[in-house]
Short mmCIF file of C-alpha atoms in Angstrom, two decimals:
data_model
loop_
_atom_site.label_atom_id
_atom_site.label_comp_id
_atom_site.label_asym_id
_atom_site.label_seq_id
_atom_site.Cartn_x
_atom_site.Cartn_y
_atom_site.Cartn_z
CA MET A 1284 -214.55 -61.49 -1.72
CA ASN A 1285 -212.11 -62.45 1.04
CA SER A 1286 -213.17 -64.43 4.09
CA GLU A 1287 -213.00 -61.63 6.66
CA ARG A 1288 -215.04 -59.22 4.57
CA HIS A 1289 -217.63 -61.94 3.87
CA ASN A 1290 -218.07 -62.56 7.60
CA CYS A 1291 -218.50 -58.88 8.32
CA GLN A 1292 -221.20 -58.42 5.71
CA LEU A 1293 -223.19 -61.41 6.87
CA GLU A 1294 -222.96 -60.26 10.43
CA LEU A 1295 -224.68 -57.07 9.37
CA ARG A 1296 -227.26 -58.68 7.13
CA GLY A 1297 -227.94 -62.05 8.71
CA ALA A 1298 -229.83 -61.00 11.84
CA GLY A 1299 -233.03 -60.55 9.87
CA GLY A 1300 -232.75 -64.08 8.52
CA GLU A 1301 -232.18 -63.12 4.87
CA GLU A 1302 -229.05 -65.24 4.44
CA LYS A 1303 -229.09 -68.97 5.12
CA ASN A 1304 -225.29 -69.08 5.04
CA THR A 1305 -225.05 -66.88 8.15
CA THR A 1306 -221.80 -67.03 10.09
CA LEU A 1307 -221.21 -68.11 13.65
CA ILE A 1308 -220.09 -64.55 14.43
CA HIS A 1309 -223.65 -63.35 13.93
CA PHE A 1310 -225.14 -65.83 16.35
CA THR A 1311 -222.59 -65.03 18.99
CA SER A 1312 -223.53 -61.39 18.53
CA ALA A 1313 -227.26 -62.14 18.77
CA CYS A 1314 -226.85 -64.14 21.94
CA THR A 1315 -224.68 -61.57 23.68
CA ALA A 1316 -226.97 -58.75 22.52
CA ALA A 1317 -229.83 -60.33 24.43
CA SER A 1318 -227.80 -59.91 27.63
CA LEU A 1319 -227.34 -56.20 26.73
CA CYS A 1320 -223.62 -55.79 27.47
CA PRO A 1321 -220.76 -56.80 29.71
CA PRO A 1322 -219.45 -54.16 32.13
CA LEU A 1323 -217.31 -51.65 30.22
CA SER A 1324 -214.27 -52.41 32.38
CA LEU A 1325 -214.23 -55.97 31.02
CA LEU A 1326 -214.29 -54.72 27.44
CA LEU A 1327 -211.21 -52.59 28.04
CA CYS A 1328 -209.29 -55.73 29.03
CA PHE A 1329 -210.69 -57.76 26.11
CA ARG A 1330 -209.86 -55.19 23.46
CA THR A 1331 -206.11 -55.74 23.65
CA THR A 1332 -206.40 -59.38 22.52
CA THR A 1333 -208.80 -58.87 19.61
CA THR A 1334 -206.37 -57.93 16.82
CA THR A 1335 -204.16 -60.96 17.39
CA LYS A 1336 -207.14 -63.33 17.33
CA ILE A 1337 -208.45 -61.91 14.05
CA LYS A 1338 -205.05 -62.42 12.39
CA LYS A 1339 -204.90 -66.01 13.62
CA LYS A 1340 -208.41 -66.74 12.45
CA LYS A 1341 -207.73 -66.47 8.73
CA MET A 1342 -204.73 -68.75 9.06
CA SER A 1343 -206.67 -71.39 11.03
CA GLN A 1344 -209.26 -71.66 8.27
CA GLN A 1345 -206.60 -72.96 5.92
CA THR A 1346 -204.09 -74.96 7.97
CA VAL A 1347 -203.30 -76.00 11.51
CA ASN A 1348 -199.52 -76.14 12.07
CA GLY A 1349 -199.07 -76.60 8.32
CA VAL A 1350 -201.49 -79.56 8.16
CA PRO A 1351 -204.72 -79.17 6.12
CA SER A 1352 -207.70 -78.64 8.43
CA ARG A 1353 -210.57 -81.18 8.55
CA GLY A 1354 -213.05 -78.35 9.03
CA LYS A 1355 -214.60 -76.75 12.06
CA VAL A 1356 -215.72 -78.77 15.08
CA LEU A 1357 -218.50 -76.23 15.66
CA THR A 1358 -220.63 -75.33 12.63
CA LEU A 1359 -224.07 -73.91 11.94
CA ASP A 1360 -225.34 -77.44 11.38
CA ASN A 1361 -224.21 -78.80 14.75
CA MET A 1362 -224.41 -75.75 17.04
CA ASN A 1363 -227.17 -75.29 19.61
CA PRO A 1364 -230.35 -74.80 17.53
CA ASN A 1365 -231.97 -72.70 20.26
CA VAL A 1366 -229.31 -70.02 19.85
CA LYS A 1367 -230.20 -69.73 16.16
CA ARG A 1368 -233.77 -68.94 17.16
CA VAL A 1369 -232.72 -66.05 19.40
CA GLU A 1370 -233.70 -62.61 18.12
CA TYR A 1371 -233.14 -59.29 19.88
CA ALA A 1372 -234.63 -56.42 17.90
CA VAL A 1373 -233.32 -53.66 20.15
CA ARG A 1374 -229.82 -54.43 18.84
CA GLY A 1375 -230.82 -56.04 15.57
CA PRO A 1376 -229.98 -55.33 11.92
CA ILE A 1377 -231.23 -51.75 11.94
CA VAL A 1378 -228.85 -50.90 14.77
CA GLN A 1379 -226.01 -52.64 12.97
CA ARG A 1380 -226.74 -50.51 9.91
CA ALA A 1381 -226.77 -47.39 12.12
CA VAL A 1382 -223.27 -48.25 13.36
CA GLN A 1383 -222.11 -48.73 9.77
CA ILE A 1384 -223.55 -45.34 8.79
CA GLU A 1385 -221.69 -43.70 11.68
CA LYS A 1386 -218.45 -45.14 10.33
CA GLU A 1387 -219.32 -43.88 6.84
CA LEU A 1388 -219.90 -40.37 8.20
CA LYS A 1389 -216.49 -40.42 9.90
CA GLU A 1390 -214.91 -41.50 6.61
CA GLY A 1391 -216.45 -38.48 4.89
CA VAL A 1392 -219.29 -40.20 3.04
CA LYS A 1393 -221.94 -37.58 2.24
CA LYS A 1394 -225.34 -38.10 3.87
CA PRO A 1395 -228.43 -35.89 4.15
CA PHE A 1396 -227.64 -35.62 7.89
CA SER A 1397 -224.55 -35.04 10.04
CA GLU A 1398 -225.13 -37.56 12.84
CA VAL A 1399 -227.03 -40.73 13.67
CA ILE A 1400 -229.44 -40.28 16.55
CA LYS A 1401 -229.92 -43.64 18.28
CA ALA A 1402 -233.37 -43.49 19.78
CA ASN A 1403 -233.62 -47.28 19.78
CA ILE A 1404 -232.58 -48.10 23.34
CA GLY A 1405 -233.14 -46.76 26.86
CA ASP A 1406 -229.52 -45.72 27.45
CA ALA A 1407 -229.89 -42.45 29.34
CA HIS A 1408 -226.26 -41.39 29.58
CA ALA A 1409 -225.59 -42.15 25.92
CA MET A 1410 -228.44 -39.75 25.17
CA GLY A 1411 -226.80 -36.97 27.20
CA GLN A 1412 -228.28 -37.37 30.69
CA LYS A 1413 -225.74 -36.32 33.31
CA PRO A 1414 -224.88 -38.78 36.10
CA ILE A 1415 -226.21 -38.08 39.59
CA THR A 1416 -223.35 -36.43 41.48
CA PHE A 1417 -223.67 -38.39 44.75
CA LEU A 1418 -223.70 -41.75 42.99
CA ARG A 1419 -220.52 -41.02 41.08
CA GLN A 1420 -218.77 -39.49 44.09
CA VAL A 1421 -219.24 -42.63 46.16
CA LEU A 1422 -218.26 -44.89 43.26
CA ALA A 1423 -215.11 -42.81 42.72
CA LEU A 1424 -214.23 -43.19 46.40
CA CYS A 1425 -214.84 -46.93 46.26
CA SER A 1426 -212.72 -47.29 43.12
CA TYR A 1427 -209.83 -45.18 44.42
CA PRO A 1428 -209.93 -45.17 48.24
CA GLU A 1429 -207.04 -42.69 48.47
CA LEU A 1430 -209.67 -40.06 47.60
CA LEU A 1431 -211.16 -40.59 51.05
CA GLU A 1432 -208.48 -38.15 52.25
CA ASP A 1433 -209.63 -35.50 49.75
CA ASN A 1434 -211.72 -32.71 51.32
CA LYS A 1435 -213.56 -32.11 48.02
CA PHE A 1436 -215.86 -35.05 48.79
CA PRO A 1437 -218.76 -34.63 51.24
CA GLU A 1438 -218.69 -36.61 54.47
CA ASP A 1439 -221.86 -38.61 53.72
CA ALA A 1440 -220.31 -39.82 50.44
CA LYS A 1441 -217.18 -40.88 52.34
CA LYS A 1442 -219.28 -42.64 54.97
CA ARG A 1443 -221.15 -44.64 52.32
CA ALA A 1444 -217.92 -45.57 50.56
CA LYS A 1445 -216.24 -46.74 53.77
CA ARG A 1446 -219.24 -48.92 54.66
CA ILE A 1447 -219.25 -50.56 51.22
CA LEU A 1448 -215.48 -51.11 51.22
CA GLN A 1449 -215.57 -52.65 54.68
CA ALA A 1450 -218.06 -55.21 53.36
CA CYS A 1451 -215.76 -56.16 50.46
CA GLY A 1452 -212.98 -58.74 50.55
CA GLY A 1453 -209.68 -56.97 51.16
CA HIS A 1454 -211.67 -53.71 51.39
CA SER A 1455 -211.68 -53.57 47.58
CA ILE A 1456 -214.50 -53.55 45.04
CA GLY A 1457 -212.14 -55.55 42.85
CA ALA A 1458 -212.74 -58.61 45.04
CA TYR A 1459 -215.46 -61.21 44.51
CA SER A 1460 -218.51 -60.90 46.72
CA ALA A 1461 -220.85 -63.57 48.01
CA SER A 1462 -222.76 -65.09 45.09
CA GLN A 1463 -226.08 -63.73 46.35
CA GLY A 1464 -224.51 -60.30 46.73
CA ILE A 1465 -222.86 -58.23 49.48
CA GLU A 1466 -224.82 -58.78 52.68
CA CYS A 1467 -225.09 -55.13 53.77
CA VAL A 1468 -226.34 -54.19 50.27
CA ARG A 1469 -229.03 -56.88 50.46
CA GLN A 1470 -230.02 -55.53 53.86
CA ASP A 1471 -230.34 -52.04 52.42
CA VAL A 1472 -232.42 -53.38 49.50
CA ALA A 1473 -234.77 -55.08 51.98
CA ARG A 1474 -235.17 -51.82 53.97
CA TYR A 1475 -235.82 -49.93 50.72
CA ILE A 1476 -238.58 -52.38 49.76
CA GLU A 1477 -240.14 -52.16 53.24
CA LYS A 1478 -240.21 -48.35 53.03
CA ARG A 1479 -241.57 -48.37 49.47
CA ASP A 1480 -244.33 -50.82 50.40
CA GLY A 1481 -245.49 -49.11 53.56
CA GLY A 1482 -243.80 -51.35 56.10
CA ILE A 1483 -244.46 -54.78 54.59
CA SER A 1484 -241.58 -56.98 55.73
CA SER A 1485 -238.73 -57.89 53.36
CA ASN A 1486 -236.15 -60.53 54.23
CA PRO A 1487 -232.58 -59.87 52.98
CA ASP A 1488 -232.19 -63.62 52.54
CA ASN A 1489 -234.85 -63.43 49.79
CA ILE A 1490 -232.87 -60.74 47.92
CA TYR A 1491 -230.54 -61.79 45.10
CA LEU A 1492 -228.34 -59.11 43.56
CA SER A 1493 -227.82 -59.46 39.83
CA THR A 1494 -226.11 -58.17 36.70
CA GLY A 1495 -228.91 -55.75 35.87
CA ALA A 1496 -232.48 -57.01 36.04
CA SER A 1497 -231.97 -59.03 32.83
CA ASP A 1498 -229.62 -61.50 34.51
CA ALA A 1499 -232.11 -62.20 37.31
CA ILE A 1500 -235.00 -62.61 34.87
CA VAL A 1501 -233.11 -65.18 32.80
CA THR A 1502 -231.97 -66.98 35.96
CA MET A 1503 -235.55 -67.29 37.17
CA LEU A 1504 -236.72 -68.56 33.79
CA LYS A 1505 -233.98 -71.23 33.90
CA LEU A 1506 -235.47 -72.52 37.15
CA LEU A 1507 -238.99 -72.58 35.77
CA VAL A 1508 -238.52 -74.22 32.37
CA CYS A 1509 -238.88 -78.01 32.18
CA GLY A 1510 -240.78 -80.82 30.46
CA GLU A 1511 -241.09 -82.06 26.89
CA GLY A 1512 -243.77 -81.87 24.22
CA ARG A 1513 -247.16 -80.86 25.64
CA ASP A 1514 -245.60 -80.79 29.11
CA ARG A 1515 -243.00 -78.18 28.07
CA THR A 1516 -243.20 -75.03 30.19
CA GLY A 1517 -245.20 -72.20 28.67
CA VAL A 1518 -244.38 -68.61 29.70
CA MET A 1519 -247.01 -65.92 29.26
CA ILE A 1520 -245.60 -62.61 28.02
CA SER A 1521 -247.32 -59.44 26.88
CA ILE A 1522 -247.48 -58.40 23.25
CA PRO A 1523 -245.93 -55.93 22.61
CA GLN A 1524 -243.09 -57.26 24.79
CA TYR A 1525 -239.52 -56.47 25.69
CA PRO A 1526 -237.45 -58.80 23.43
CA LEU A 1527 -235.36 -60.07 26.35
CA TYR A 1528 -238.26 -62.37 27.16
CA SER A 1529 -238.76 -63.90 23.73
CA ALA A 1530 -234.97 -64.22 23.30
CA ALA A 1531 -234.56 -65.97 26.66
CA LEU A 1532 -237.46 -68.32 25.97
CA ALA A 1533 -235.99 -69.24 22.57
CA ASP A 1534 -232.60 -69.87 24.16
CA LEU A 1535 -234.14 -72.07 26.87
CA GLY A 1536 -236.42 -73.92 24.46
CA ALA A 1537 -239.52 -72.79 26.38
CA VAL A 1538 -242.90 -72.07 24.79
CA GLN A 1539 -243.84 -68.40 24.36
CA VAL A 1540 -247.48 -67.83 25.27
CA SER A 1541 -248.52 -64.40 23.98
CA TYR A 1542 -251.28 -62.23 25.44
CA TYR A 1543 -252.16 -58.91 23.83
CA LEU A 1544 -252.35 -55.53 25.54
CA ASP A 1545 -255.30 -53.36 24.48
CA GLU A 1546 -253.96 -50.48 22.39
CA ASP A 1547 -257.37 -48.82 22.22
CA LYS A 1548 -257.40 -48.58 26.03
CA CYS A 1549 -253.92 -47.14 26.43
CA TRP A 1550 -252.25 -50.57 26.29
CA SER A 1551 -254.19 -51.83 29.29
CA LEU A 1552 -254.08 -55.45 30.44
CA ASP A 1553 -257.36 -57.40 30.43
CA VAL A 1554 -257.78 -60.60 32.45
CA ALA A 1555 -260.20 -61.93 29.83
CA GLU A 1556 -257.34 -61.79 27.31
CA LEU A 1557 -255.05 -63.55 29.79
CA ARG A 1558 -257.60 -66.33 30.12
CA ARG A 1559 -258.05 -66.65 26.35
CA SER A 1560 -254.30 -66.92 25.88
CA LEU A 1561 -253.89 -69.43 28.72
CA ASN A 1562 -256.68 -71.73 27.52
CA ALA A 1563 -255.35 -71.75 23.98
CA ALA A 1564 -251.82 -72.53 25.17
CA ARG A 1565 -252.93 -75.47 27.30
CA GLN A 1566 -253.68 -77.35 24.08
CA HIS A 1567 -249.95 -77.62 23.29
CA CYS A 1568 -247.88 -76.79 26.42
CA ASN A 1569 -247.97 -76.40 30.19
CA PRO A 1570 -248.26 -72.68 31.05
CA ARG A 1571 -246.65 -72.11 34.45
CA VAL A 1572 -245.38 -68.53 34.38
CA LEU A 1573 -246.97 -65.09 33.92
CA CYS A 1574 -244.63 -62.17 33.17
CA ILE A 1575 -245.75 -58.58 33.73
CA ILE A 1576 -243.82 -55.39 32.92
CA ASN A 1577 -245.06 -52.38 34.93
CA PRO A 1578 -244.57 -49.60 33.94
CA GLY A 1579 -244.60 -51.04 30.46
CA ASN A 1580 -241.84 -51.47 27.92
CA PRO A 1581 -242.28 -50.70 25.03
CA THR A 1582 -245.77 -49.33 25.57
CA GLY A 1583 -245.33 -47.00 28.57
CA GLN A 1584 -248.57 -47.91 30.32
CA VAL A 1585 -248.89 -47.86 34.13
CA GLN A 1586 -251.17 -50.49 35.62
CA SER A 1587 -253.89 -49.50 38.04
CA ARG A 1588 -254.13 -51.12 41.44
CA GLN A 1589 -257.36 -52.83 40.37
CA CYS A 1590 -255.62 -54.35 37.36
CA ILE A 1591 -252.81 -55.67 39.56
CA GLU A 1592 -255.31 -57.23 41.96
CA ASP A 1593 -257.07 -58.91 39.03
CA VAL A 1594 -253.77 -60.30 37.75
CA ILE A 1595 -252.86 -61.68 41.17
CA ARG A 1596 -256.26 -63.38 41.50
CA PHE A 1597 -255.81 -64.86 38.04
CA ALA A 1598 -252.33 -66.16 38.92
CA LYS A 1599 -253.65 -67.79 42.08
CA GLU A 1600 -256.67 -69.37 40.33
CA GLU A 1601 -254.55 -70.74 37.52
CA HIS A 1602 -251.58 -71.73 39.70
CA LEU A 1603 -249.05 -69.54 37.88
CA PHE A 1604 -245.68 -68.22 39.02
CA LEU A 1605 -245.66 -64.39 38.77
CA MET A 1606 -242.67 -62.47 37.44
CA ALA A 1607 -243.02 -58.70 38.01
CA ASP A 1608 -240.55 -56.60 36.01
CA GLU A 1609 -240.64 -53.25 37.83
CA VAL A 1610 -237.45 -51.55 36.62
CA TYR A 1611 -239.30 -48.33 35.68
CA GLN A 1612 -241.00 -47.88 39.05
CA ASP A 1613 -239.84 -44.25 39.46
CA ASN A 1614 -240.78 -43.38 35.85
CA VAL A 1615 -244.45 -42.43 36.20
CA TYR A 1616 -245.58 -39.19 34.54
CA ALA A 1617 -249.29 -39.17 33.71
CA GLU A 1618 -251.75 -37.44 35.99
CA GLY A 1619 -253.79 -39.96 37.97
CA CYS A 1620 -251.23 -42.74 37.50
CA LYS A 1621 -249.24 -44.22 40.36
CA PHE A 1622 -246.79 -47.09 40.68
CA HIS A 1623 -248.07 -49.97 42.81
CA SER A 1624 -245.62 -52.78 43.47
CA PHE A 1625 -247.00 -56.26 42.94
CA LYS A 1626 -245.64 -57.30 46.33
CA LYS A 1627 -247.44 -54.50 48.17
CA VAL A 1628 -250.75 -55.28 46.50
CA LEU A 1629 -250.24 -59.02 47.05
CA PHE A 1630 -249.78 -58.61 50.80
CA GLU A 1631 -252.60 -56.09 51.14
CA MET A 1632 -254.95 -58.65 49.57
CA GLY A 1633 -254.48 -60.80 52.67
CA PRO A 1634 -252.94 -64.18 53.60
CA GLU A 1635 -255.11 -66.10 51.11
CA TYR A 1636 -252.86 -64.57 48.46
CA SER A 1637 -249.73 -63.40 50.29
CA SER A 1638 -248.99 -66.85 51.70
CA THR A 1639 -249.61 -68.81 48.49
CA VAL A 1640 -248.83 -66.86 45.30
CA GLU A 1641 -245.23 -67.47 44.21
CA MET A 1642 -243.54 -64.43 42.78
CA ALA A 1643 -240.25 -62.81 41.85
CA SER A 1644 -239.93 -59.05 41.34
CA PHE A 1645 -237.06 -57.22 39.64
CA HIS A 1646 -235.42 -53.80 39.77
CA SER A 1647 -232.35 -52.22 38.18
CA THR A 1648 -229.95 -49.26 38.37
CA SER A 1649 -230.25 -48.79 34.59
CA LYS A 1650 -233.53 -46.88 34.47
CA CYS A 1651 -235.56 -44.44 36.63
CA TYR A 1652 -233.58 -41.24 37.36
CA MET A 1653 -230.21 -43.02 37.55
CA GLY A 1654 -229.76 -44.33 34.00
CA GLU A 1655 -226.56 -46.13 35.03
CA CYS A 1656 -226.86 -48.88 32.41
CA GLY A 1657 -223.17 -49.76 32.11
CA PHE A 1658 -222.67 -50.66 35.78
CA ARG A 1659 -225.13 -53.56 35.43
CA GLY A 1660 -226.63 -53.37 38.91
CA GLY A 1661 -229.94 -54.95 39.87
CA TYR A 1662 -231.80 -57.20 42.26
CA MET A 1663 -234.54 -59.80 42.50
CA GLU A 1664 -236.81 -60.48 45.48
CA ILE A 1665 -238.45 -63.89 45.73
CA ILE A 1666 -241.75 -64.53 47.53
CA ASN A 1667 -243.15 -67.91 48.70
CA MET A 1668 -240.48 -69.96 46.97
CA ASP A 1669 -240.12 -73.60 48.02
CA PRO A 1670 -237.04 -73.77 50.32
CA GLU A 1671 -235.56 -76.66 48.33
CA VAL A 1672 -235.95 -74.70 45.09
CA LYS A 1673 -234.41 -71.68 46.76
CA ALA A 1674 -231.35 -73.78 47.58
CA GLN A 1675 -231.13 -74.68 43.89
CA LEU A 1676 -231.41 -70.98 42.97
CA THR A 1677 -228.54 -70.14 45.31
CA LYS A 1678 -226.49 -72.92 43.72
CA LEU A 1679 -227.30 -71.64 40.22
CA VAL A 1680 -226.22 -68.05 40.91
CA SER A 1681 -223.01 -69.32 42.52
CA VAL A 1682 -221.93 -70.72 39.14
CA ARG A 1683 -221.38 -67.19 37.83
CA LEU A 1684 -219.49 -66.31 41.06
CA CYS A 1685 -221.07 -62.91 41.77
CA PRO A 1686 -222.64 -59.87 40.11
CA PRO A 1687 -220.28 -56.97 39.28
CA VAL A 1688 -219.30 -55.46 42.62
CA PRO A 1689 -219.27 -51.83 41.34
CA GLY A 1690 -222.87 -52.44 40.23
CA GLN A 1691 -223.71 -53.74 43.70
CA ALA A 1692 -222.17 -50.61 45.23
CA LEU A 1693 -224.22 -48.41 42.92
CA LEU A 1694 -227.40 -50.30 43.78
CA ASP A 1695 -226.72 -49.68 47.46
CA LEU A 1696 -226.70 -45.92 46.83
CA VAL A 1697 -229.97 -46.11 44.89
CA VAL A 1698 -231.77 -47.92 47.71
CA ASN A 1699 -229.96 -45.92 50.43
CA PRO A 1700 -229.74 -42.35 49.06
CA PRO A 1701 -228.76 -39.21 51.02
CA GLN A 1702 -231.12 -38.38 53.88
CA PRO A 1703 -232.51 -34.89 54.72
CA ASP A 1704 -229.91 -34.30 57.47
CA GLU A 1705 -226.94 -35.16 55.24
CA PRO A 1706 -224.86 -32.67 53.20
CA SER A 1707 -225.53 -34.28 49.79
CA TYR A 1708 -229.32 -34.37 50.18
CA THR A 1709 -230.20 -31.02 48.60
CA THR A 1710 -228.11 -31.54 45.46
CA PHE A 1711 -229.24 -35.15 45.14
CA MET A 1712 -232.95 -34.29 45.33
CA LYS A 1713 -232.55 -31.38 42.93
CA GLU A 1714 -230.81 -33.55 40.32
CA ARG A 1715 -233.30 -36.42 40.76
CA THR A 1716 -236.29 -34.09 40.46
CA VAL A 1717 -234.92 -32.38 37.33
CA VAL A 1718 -234.35 -35.71 35.53
CA LEU A 1719 -237.84 -37.03 36.26
CA ALA A 1720 -239.52 -33.67 35.49
CA ASP A 1721 -237.69 -33.47 32.14
CA LEU A 1722 -238.82 -37.01 31.28
CA ALA A 1723 -242.42 -36.11 32.14
CA GLU A 1724 -242.26 -33.08 29.87
CA LYS A 1725 -240.72 -35.10 27.04
CA ALA A 1726 -243.43 -37.77 27.43
CA ARG A 1727 -246.11 -35.08 27.02
CA LEU A 1728 -244.30 -33.45 24.09
CA THR A 1729 -243.90 -36.77 22.25
CA GLU A 1730 -247.59 -37.66 22.47
CA GLN A 1731 -248.63 -34.13 21.49
CA ILE A 1732 -246.44 -33.84 18.38
CA PHE A 1733 -247.02 -37.35 17.04
CA ASN A 1734 -250.79 -37.07 17.32
CA LYS A 1735 -250.72 -34.02 15.04
CA VAL A 1736 -249.33 -36.13 12.18
CA PRO A 1737 -251.89 -37.83 9.88
CA GLY A 1738 -251.22 -41.56 9.96
CA ILE A 1739 -249.50 -41.63 13.39
CA THR A 1740 -251.47 -42.46 16.54
CA CYS A 1741 -249.69 -42.18 19.88
CA ASN A 1742 -251.10 -43.25 23.24
CA PRO A 1743 -250.15 -41.19 26.31
CA VAL A 1744 -246.70 -42.11 27.63
CA GLN A 1745 -247.84 -42.77 31.20
CA GLY A 1746 -244.47 -44.07 32.35
CA ALA A 1747 -241.15 -45.76 31.49
CA MET A 1748 -238.94 -44.22 28.75
CA TYR A 1749 -240.56 -45.07 25.42
CA THR A 1750 -243.37 -44.35 23.05
CA PHE A 1751 -244.86 -47.03 20.79
CA PRO A 1752 -246.94 -45.15 18.20
CA ARG A 1753 -249.02 -46.85 15.56
CA ILE A 1754 -248.27 -45.96 11.94
CA THR A 1755 -250.61 -46.35 8.99
CA LEU A 1756 -248.91 -47.85 5.95
CA SER A 1757 -250.44 -48.07 2.48
CA GLN A 1758 -250.73 -51.33 0.57
CA LYS A 1759 -248.19 -49.96 -1.88
CA ALA A 1760 -245.68 -49.52 0.97
CA ILE A 1761 -246.45 -53.01 2.28
CA ASP A 1762 -245.92 -54.49 -1.18
CA LYS A 1763 -242.64 -52.58 -1.60
CA ALA A 1764 -241.42 -53.91 1.76
CA LYS A 1765 -242.27 -57.45 0.70
CA GLU A 1766 -240.37 -56.89 -2.54
CA GLU A 1767 -237.34 -55.81 -0.47
CA GLY A 1768 -237.63 -58.91 1.72
CA GLN A 1769 -238.54 -56.92 4.82
CA VAL A 1770 -241.55 -56.65 7.10
CA PRO A 1771 -243.33 -53.31 6.52
CA ASP A 1772 -242.33 -51.48 9.69
CA MET A 1773 -238.71 -52.61 9.30
CA PHE A 1774 -238.79 -51.18 5.75
CA TYR A 1775 -240.21 -47.92 7.19
CA CYS A 1776 -237.61 -47.66 9.96
CA MET A 1777 -234.71 -48.56 7.67
CA LYS A 1778 -235.78 -45.90 5.19
CA LEU A 1779 -236.05 -43.38 8.04
CA LEU A 1780 -232.51 -44.25 9.12
CA GLU A 1781 -231.09 -43.88 5.60
CA GLU A 1782 -232.88 -40.58 4.93
CA GLU A 1783 -232.89 -38.84 8.32
CA GLY A 1784 -230.24 -40.62 10.40
CA ILE A 1785 -232.72 -41.59 13.13
CA CYS A 1786 -232.51 -45.11 14.52
CA LEU A 1787 -235.78 -46.57 15.84
CA VAL A 1788 -236.88 -50.17 16.44
CA PRO A 1789 -239.74 -51.53 14.31
CA GLY A 1790 -242.78 -52.72 16.21
CA SER A 1791 -242.44 -56.18 14.68
CA GLY A 1792 -239.41 -56.67 16.94
CA PHE A 1793 -241.68 -56.44 19.98
CA GLY A 1794 -244.75 -58.17 18.61
CA GLN A 1795 -248.01 -56.53 17.52
CA ARG A 1796 -251.46 -57.50 16.33
CA GLU A 1797 -251.65 -58.79 12.78
CA GLY A 1798 -252.13 -55.95 10.30
CA THR A 1799 -250.86 -53.20 12.63
CA PHE A 1800 -247.51 -51.44 12.44
CA HIS A 1801 -245.56 -49.51 15.07
CA PHE A 1802 -242.13 -48.33 16.09
CA ARG A 1803 -240.52 -47.90 19.50
CA MET A 1804 -238.69 -44.68 20.26
CA THR A 1805 -237.04 -43.64 23.49
CA ILE A 1806 -237.93 -40.20 24.91
CA LEU A 1807 -234.44 -39.83 26.43
CA PRO A 1808 -232.76 -37.32 24.05
CA PRO A 1809 -232.37 -33.79 25.49
CA THR A 1810 -235.55 -31.77 24.99
CA GLU A 1811 -234.25 -29.63 22.11
CA LYS A 1812 -232.82 -32.65 20.30
CA LEU A 1813 -236.02 -34.59 20.94
CA LYS A 1814 -237.99 -31.79 19.25
CA VAL A 1815 -235.71 -32.13 16.22
CA VAL A 1816 -236.19 -35.92 16.20
CA LEU A 1817 -239.97 -35.63 16.45
CA HIS A 1818 -240.04 -33.01 13.70
CA LYS A 1819 -237.86 -35.14 11.40
CA ILE A 1820 -239.98 -38.26 11.96
CA SER A 1821 -243.15 -36.25 11.32
CA GLU A 1822 -241.80 -34.84 8.04
CA PHE A 1823 -240.50 -38.24 7.00
CA HIS A 1824 -243.86 -39.90 7.65
CA LEU A 1825 -245.67 -37.36 5.48
CA ARG A 1826 -243.08 -37.80 2.74
CA PHE A 1827 -243.20 -41.60 3.01
CA THR A 1828 -247.00 -41.55 2.86
CA GLN A 1829 -246.90 -39.37 -0.23
CA GLU A 1830 -244.28 -41.55 -1.92
CA PHE A 1831 -246.32 -44.73 -1.45
CA SER A 1832 -249.81 -43.28 -1.89
#
């Protein structure tokens, strides 16, 4: 086996931890996967250098300028150990296998299916969702200003583009912006928050634009993590959780403090469970942070106002910093459910809470009706932060210069959409309404079909873009998984991929109660394709159950 082929195989297999002799390539992949992706425009530039570097690599392993090499400076033994602990299930080994199968299909390898359906990640446009016309019109104008002379573009789109370009260095979105983000965009974000929250004031100086919400979340965790041993910062995260959190905590060497959502009560959050988790953690670390995802990922629950009030009281009593991940705030489908921002509830609880509880909330252009994942636009709003710490935050974000400016431009359009008296309003509202109505229908369809299958239990998908159904696995299946060196739901999902070409993420990648098994599936595929996916999973589950009965 030659060196390059060896590296490739371990990159595919090593993410699950099966091989001790895993290559550095794998860990680089794991670390970058946790940050989702760089903007596509950067990849286009990078691609041209890749072939040359691969050719040089094999040579460098043998000699350097004809002199025998003393070995690598950076090895698995001396690299950052925290990076080796990073895991990111959403782009883990099952996704790597899905990519390999796609290549096999292109090469003519016969499979019992004609395509791989990647239902593992909330990537709306990859699943076929069409971009919102107004957003892309303005971005096109910003990218190629000569189009401002074209009468095919509506005047409100041109007006938005001109305003954004005037705020950019050299009137170009190719220029750096201020590290905190373009000022007029931060002003628009603040006005959006004020309108959303019924007039509660928002200060643009407390808004930090970011490379998607993920960048801001990791930045905030960097500020919060400190101490050693029993004084090491503990961060409370829900189980099931979005793997960004566990990956970031591993990378930062923080202590993950898990609290469980109640599956029997539609994945609700119970303060009694928060308290149990906190008290247990205080025996070995210093819990300082409480992370909440609302609407939930991967579980799709929408928290009631009463629940949010209870969480805020708990955070105040226990002197915890609140992190509110609210990237799915427009994705609420279930009757009787409504999105309540943590900031709105905090301020409506009065100055006892609004003047003391420290909080950061996060939003993104990647979800909701937009689905513009690749532009990597997002923001963070901070509340009650110590001014000296805020200065350190501003310094920290300046190190990475600025978030992608096209993503900032896109965010501005999300928080400042067409108004009723503007020419793009009717089309914009129609497209927005259709996307959200389709998602609501697909959420209902998913719950309905799964709950008809013996051995699958699916809670209502109240919001977000995913379902997290529970699957019943026999002891024979569990034993077979152990024999294969896999956790049971990974074995189940891998077998589903090989037999049906459907890529899901096993529940073990998100965390789950001992003895339970789940998978996460996005509801984003077009309705007709989603019906096919649901039907195939249902048939597979019955077949799998029969095989291991």
